[in-house]
């Protein structure tokens, strides 16, 4: 009988998707608590869209990389990814940890500074897209980072967790039939999303 469901792959995808779902839920809750959707619905909707766009783009990139990785692995029957696995994980872990640390520090003080954050977020969103010609590259970067912070945080988090799942699946894939990976990955991701939604 053909093995069409790999339990380790299911749990890997479930765990990583659940971690991502929790972070997205925390961001959405933060927005709901900080920006009252009834007082400033336009800003709230923009920031919510940023969270979802960042999450969606991160998922799409992970699915493309994961599909390419597994296709290459099973097509060539060689594990080329393991040579640079640590580099991928290290770079995305550093980027994600810096962003999460900065946002975490801000979230700890949010109860005291809720009104200040609401105004700051609204000002960052309303910042003009066209920065003055004399502005430095750093100031344009800073304005873009402030304006799209709610996009970058879920994007890097989803990308990091997704690449982590891909590397774990790559390790498991050495010992399982390739046909047992897709169904387990889809069910694991779907289960992680459902549990994350229930938590939110």
CSV table of C-alpha atoms in Angstrom, one decimal:
chain,number,residue,atom,x,y,z
A,1,UNK,CA,0.0,0.0,0.0
A,2,UNK,CA,1.2,3.5,-0.8
A,3,UNK,CA,1.8,5.8,2.1
A,4,UNK,CA,0.0,9.1,1.3
A,5,UNK,CA,0.2,10.8,4.7
A,6,UNK,CA,3.4,11.5,6.7
A,7,UNK,CA,2.6,12.2,10.3
A,8,UNK,CA,5.9,14.0,11.1
A,9,UNK,CA,5.3,16.3,8.1
A,10,UNK,CA,1.7,17.0,9.5
A,11,UNK,CA,3.0,17.9,12.9
A,12,UNK,CA,5.8,20.1,11.5
A,13,UNK,CA,3.4,22.1,9.3
A,14,UNK,CA,0.8,22.3,12.1
A,15,UNK,CA,3.4,23.6,14.6
A,16,UNK,CA,4.9,26.2,12.3
A,17,UNK,CA,1.5,27.4,11.1
A,18,UNK,CA,0.2,27.6,14.6
A,19,UNK,CA,3.1,29.8,15.6
A,20,UNK,CA,2.5,32.1,12.7
A,21,UNK,CA,-1.3,32.2,13.4
A,22,UNK,CA,-0.6,33.2,17.0
A,23,UNK,CA,1.6,36.1,15.9
A,24,UNK,CA,-0.9,37.3,13.3
A,25,UNK,CA,-3.7,37.0,16.0
A,26,UNK,CA,-1.6,39.1,18.4
A,27,UNK,CA,-1.0,41.7,15.8
A,28,UNK,CA,-4.7,41.9,14.9
A,29,UNK,CA,-5.6,42.1,18.6
A,30,UNK,CA,-3.1,44.8,19.1
A,31,UNK,CA,-4.6,46.8,16.2
A,32,UNK,CA,-8.1,46.3,17.6
A,33,UNK,CA,-7.1,47.4,21.1
A,34,UNK,CA,-4.9,50.3,20.0
A,35,UNK,CA,-7.1,51.7,17.2
A,36,UNK,CA,-10.7,51.6,18.0
A,37,UNK,CA,-12.3,50.5,14.7
A,38,UNK,CA,-15.3,52.7,15.4
A,39,UNK,CA,-13.2,55.9,15.9
A,40,UNK,CA,-10.8,55.6,13.0
A,41,UNK,CA,-12.0,52.9,10.6
A,42,UNK,CA,-9.9,54.0,7.7
A,43,UNK,CA,-6.6,53.6,9.5
A,44,UNK,CA,-7.7,50.4,11.1
A,45,UNK,CA,-8.6,48.9,7.8
A,46,UNK,CA,-5.3,49.9,6.2
A,47,UNK,CA,-3.3,48.4,9.0
A,48,UNK,CA,-5.4,45.2,9.0
A,49,UNK,CA,-4.8,44.9,5.2
A,50,UNK,CA,-1.1,45.3,5.8
A,51,UNK,CA,-1.1,42.4,8.2
A,52,UNK,CA,-3.0,40.2,5.8
A,53,UNK,CA,-0.9,41.2,2.8
A,54,UNK,CA,2.3,40.5,4.7
A,55,UNK,CA,1.0,37.2,5.8
A,56,UNK,CA,-0.2,36.2,2.4
A,57,UNK,CA,3.0,37.2,0.6
A,58,UNK,CA,5.1,35.4,3.1
A,59,UNK,CA,2.9,32.2,2.7
A,60,UNK,CA,3.1,32.5,-1.1
A,61,UNK,CA,6.9,32.8,-1.1
A,62,UNK,CA,7.3,29.9,1.3
A,63,UNK,CA,5.0,27.7,-0.8
A,64,UNK,CA,7.1,28.5,-3.9
A,65,UNK,CA,10.4,27.9,-2.2
A,66,UNK,CA,9.0,24.7,-0.6
A,67,UNK,CA,7.7,23.4,-3.9
A,68,UNK,CA,10.9,24.2,-5.7
A,69,UNK,CA,12.9,22.6,-2.9
A,70,UNK,CA,10.9,19.4,-2.7
A,71,UNK,CA,10.7,19.2,-6.5
A,72,UNK,CA,14.5,19.6,-6.8
A,73,UNK,CA,15.2,17.2,-4.0
A,74,UNK,CA,13.0,14.4,-5.4
A,75,UNK,CA,13.9,15.2,-9.0
A,76,UNK,CA,17.7,15.1,-8.6
A,77,UNK,CA,17.6,12.7,-5.6
A,78,UNK,CA,20.3,14.9,-3.9
A,79,UNK,CA,20.0,17.1,-0.8
A,80,UNK,CA,21.5,20.4,-2.0
A,81,UNK,CA,19.6,22.5,0.6
A,82,UNK,CA,21.3,21.1,3.7
A,83,UNK,CA,24.5,22.9,2.7
A,84,UNK,CA,23.0,26.3,3.1
A,85,UNK,CA,20.2,25.5,5.5
A,86,UNK,CA,21.9,27.2,8.5
A,87,UNK,CA,22.4,30.4,6.5
A,88,UNK,CA,18.7,30.6,5.6
A,89,UNK,CA,17.6,30.0,9.1
A,90,UNK,CA,20.2,32.3,10.6
A,91,UNK,CA,19.4,35.3,8.4
A,92,UNK,CA,15.7,35.0,8.8
A,93,UNK,CA,15.9,34.3,12.5
A,94,UNK,CA,18.0,37.4,13.1
A,95,UNK,CA,15.7,39.6,11.0
A,96,UNK,CA,12.6,38.2,12.7
A,97,UNK,CA,14.0,38.4,16.2
A,98,UNK,CA,15.0,42.1,15.8
A,99,UNK,CA,11.5,43.0,14.4
A,100,UNK,CA,9.7,40.9,17.0
A,101,UNK,CA,11.9,42.3,19.9
A,102,UNK,CA,11.1,45.9,18.8
A,103,UNK,CA,7.4,45.2,18.5
A,104,UNK,CA,7.3,43.2,21.7
A,105,UNK,CA,9.0,46.1,23.6
A,106,UNK,CA,6.4,48.5,22.2
A,107,UNK,CA,3.5,46.1,23.0
A,108,UNK,CA,4.6,46.0,26.7
A,109,UNK,CA,4.1,49.7,27.1
A,110,UNK,CA,0.9,49.9,25.0
A,111,UNK,CA,-1.5,50.3,27.8
A,112,UNK,CA,0.2,53.5,28.9
A,113,UNK,CA,0.7,54.8,25.4
A,114,UNK,CA,-2.4,53.8,23.5
A,115,UNK,CA,-3.4,57.3,22.4
A,116,UNK,CA,0.2,58.1,21.4
A,117,UNK,CA,0.4,55.0,19.3
A,118,UNK,CA,-2.9,55.7,17.6
A,119,UNK,CA,-1.7,59.1,16.6
A,120,UNK,CA,1.7,57.8,15.6
A,121,UNK,CA,0.3,55.0,13.4
A,122,UNK,CA,-2.1,57.4,11.8
A,123,UNK,CA,0.7,59.9,11.0
A,124,UNK,CA,2.9,57.2,9.6
A,125,UNK,CA,0.1,56.0,7.3
A,126,UNK,CA,-0.6,59.5,6.1
A,127,UNK,CA,3.0,60.3,5.4
A,128,UNK,CA,3.4,61.3,1.8
A,129,UNK,CA,4.6,58.6,-0.5
A,130,UNK,CA,6.8,61.1,-2.3
A,131,UNK,CA,9.6,62.2,0.0
A,132,UNK,CA,11.5,65.4,-0.7
A,133,UNK,CA,14.2,65.3,-3.3
A,134,UNK,CA,16.9,66.3,-0.8
A,135,UNK,CA,15.9,63.5,1.6
A,136,UNK,CA,18.5,60.9,2.3
A,137,UNK,CA,18.1,57.2,1.6
A,138,UNK,CA,18.0,56.5,5.3
A,139,UNK,CA,15.1,58.9,5.9
A,140,UNK,CA,13.1,57.4,3.0
A,141,UNK,CA,13.8,54.0,4.4
A,142,UNK,CA,12.7,55.0,7.9
A,143,UNK,CA,9.4,56.5,6.6
A,144,UNK,CA,8.7,53.4,4.6
A,145,UNK,CA,9.5,51.1,7.5
A,146,UNK,CA,7.2,53.1,9.8
A,147,UNK,CA,4.4,53.3,7.2
A,148,UNK,CA,4.5,49.6,6.4
A,149,UNK,CA,5.5,48.1,9.7
A,150,UNK,CA,2.4,46.0,10.0
A,151,UNK,CA,3.3,44.5,6.7
A,152,UNK,CA,6.9,43.7,7.4
A,153,UNK,CA,6.3,42.0,10.8
A,154,UNK,CA,4.0,39.2,9.6
A,155,UNK,CA,5.9,38.9,6.3
A,156,UNK,CA,9.2,38.2,8.0
A,157,UNK,CA,7.6,36.0,10.7
A,158,UNK,CA,5.7,33.9,8.1
A,159,UNK,CA,8.7,33.7,5.9
A,160,UNK,CA,10.9,32.6,8.8
A,161,UNK,CA,8.5,30.0,10.1
A,162,UNK,CA,7.8,28.7,6.6
A,163,UNK,CA,11.5,28.3,5.8
A,164,UNK,CA,12.0,26.6,9.1
A,165,UNK,CA,9.2,24.2,8.2
A,166,UNK,CA,10.7,23.6,4.8
A,167,UNK,CA,14.1,22.7,6.3
A,168,UNK,CA,12.4,20.3,8.8
A,169,UNK,CA,10.4,18.7,6.1
A,170,UNK,CA,13.6,18.4,4.1
A,171,UNK,CA,15.1,16.4,6.9
A,172,UNK,CA,12.1,14.2,7.2
A,173,UNK,CA,11.8,13.8,3.4
A,174,UNK,CA,15.0,11.8,3.4
A,175,UNK,CA,13.2,8.9,5.0
A,176,UNK,CA,9.6,9.1,3.6
A,177,UNK,CA,8.0,8.6,0.2
A,178,UNK,CA,7.6,11.9,-1.6
A,179,UNK,CA,3.9,11.2,-2.2
A,180,UNK,CA,3.3,11.3,1.5
A,181,UNK,CA,4.4,14.9,1.9
A,182,UNK,CA,1.8,17.1,0.1
A,183,UNK,CA,-1.4,15.9,1.8
A,184,UNK,CA,0.2,16.0,5.3
A,185,UNK,CA,1.5,19.5,4.6
A,186,UNK,CA,-1.9,20.8,3.4
A,187,UNK,CA,-3.8,19.2,6.4
A,188,UNK,CA,-1.2,20.5,8.8
A,189,UNK,CA,-1.4,24.0,7.5
A,190,UNK,CA,-5.2,23.9,7.4
A,191,UNK,CA,-5.4,22.6,11.0
A,192,UNK,CA,-2.9,25.3,12.2
A,193,UNK,CA,-5.0,28.0,10.6
A,194,UNK,CA,-8.2,26.7,12.2
A,195,UNK,CA,-6.7,26.4,15.6
A,196,UNK,CA,-5.1,29.9,15.2
A,197,UNK,CA,-8.5,31.3,14.2
A,198,UNK,CA,-10.1,29.7,17.3
A,199,UNK,CA,-7.4,31.3,19.5
A,200,UNK,CA,-8.0,34.7,18.0
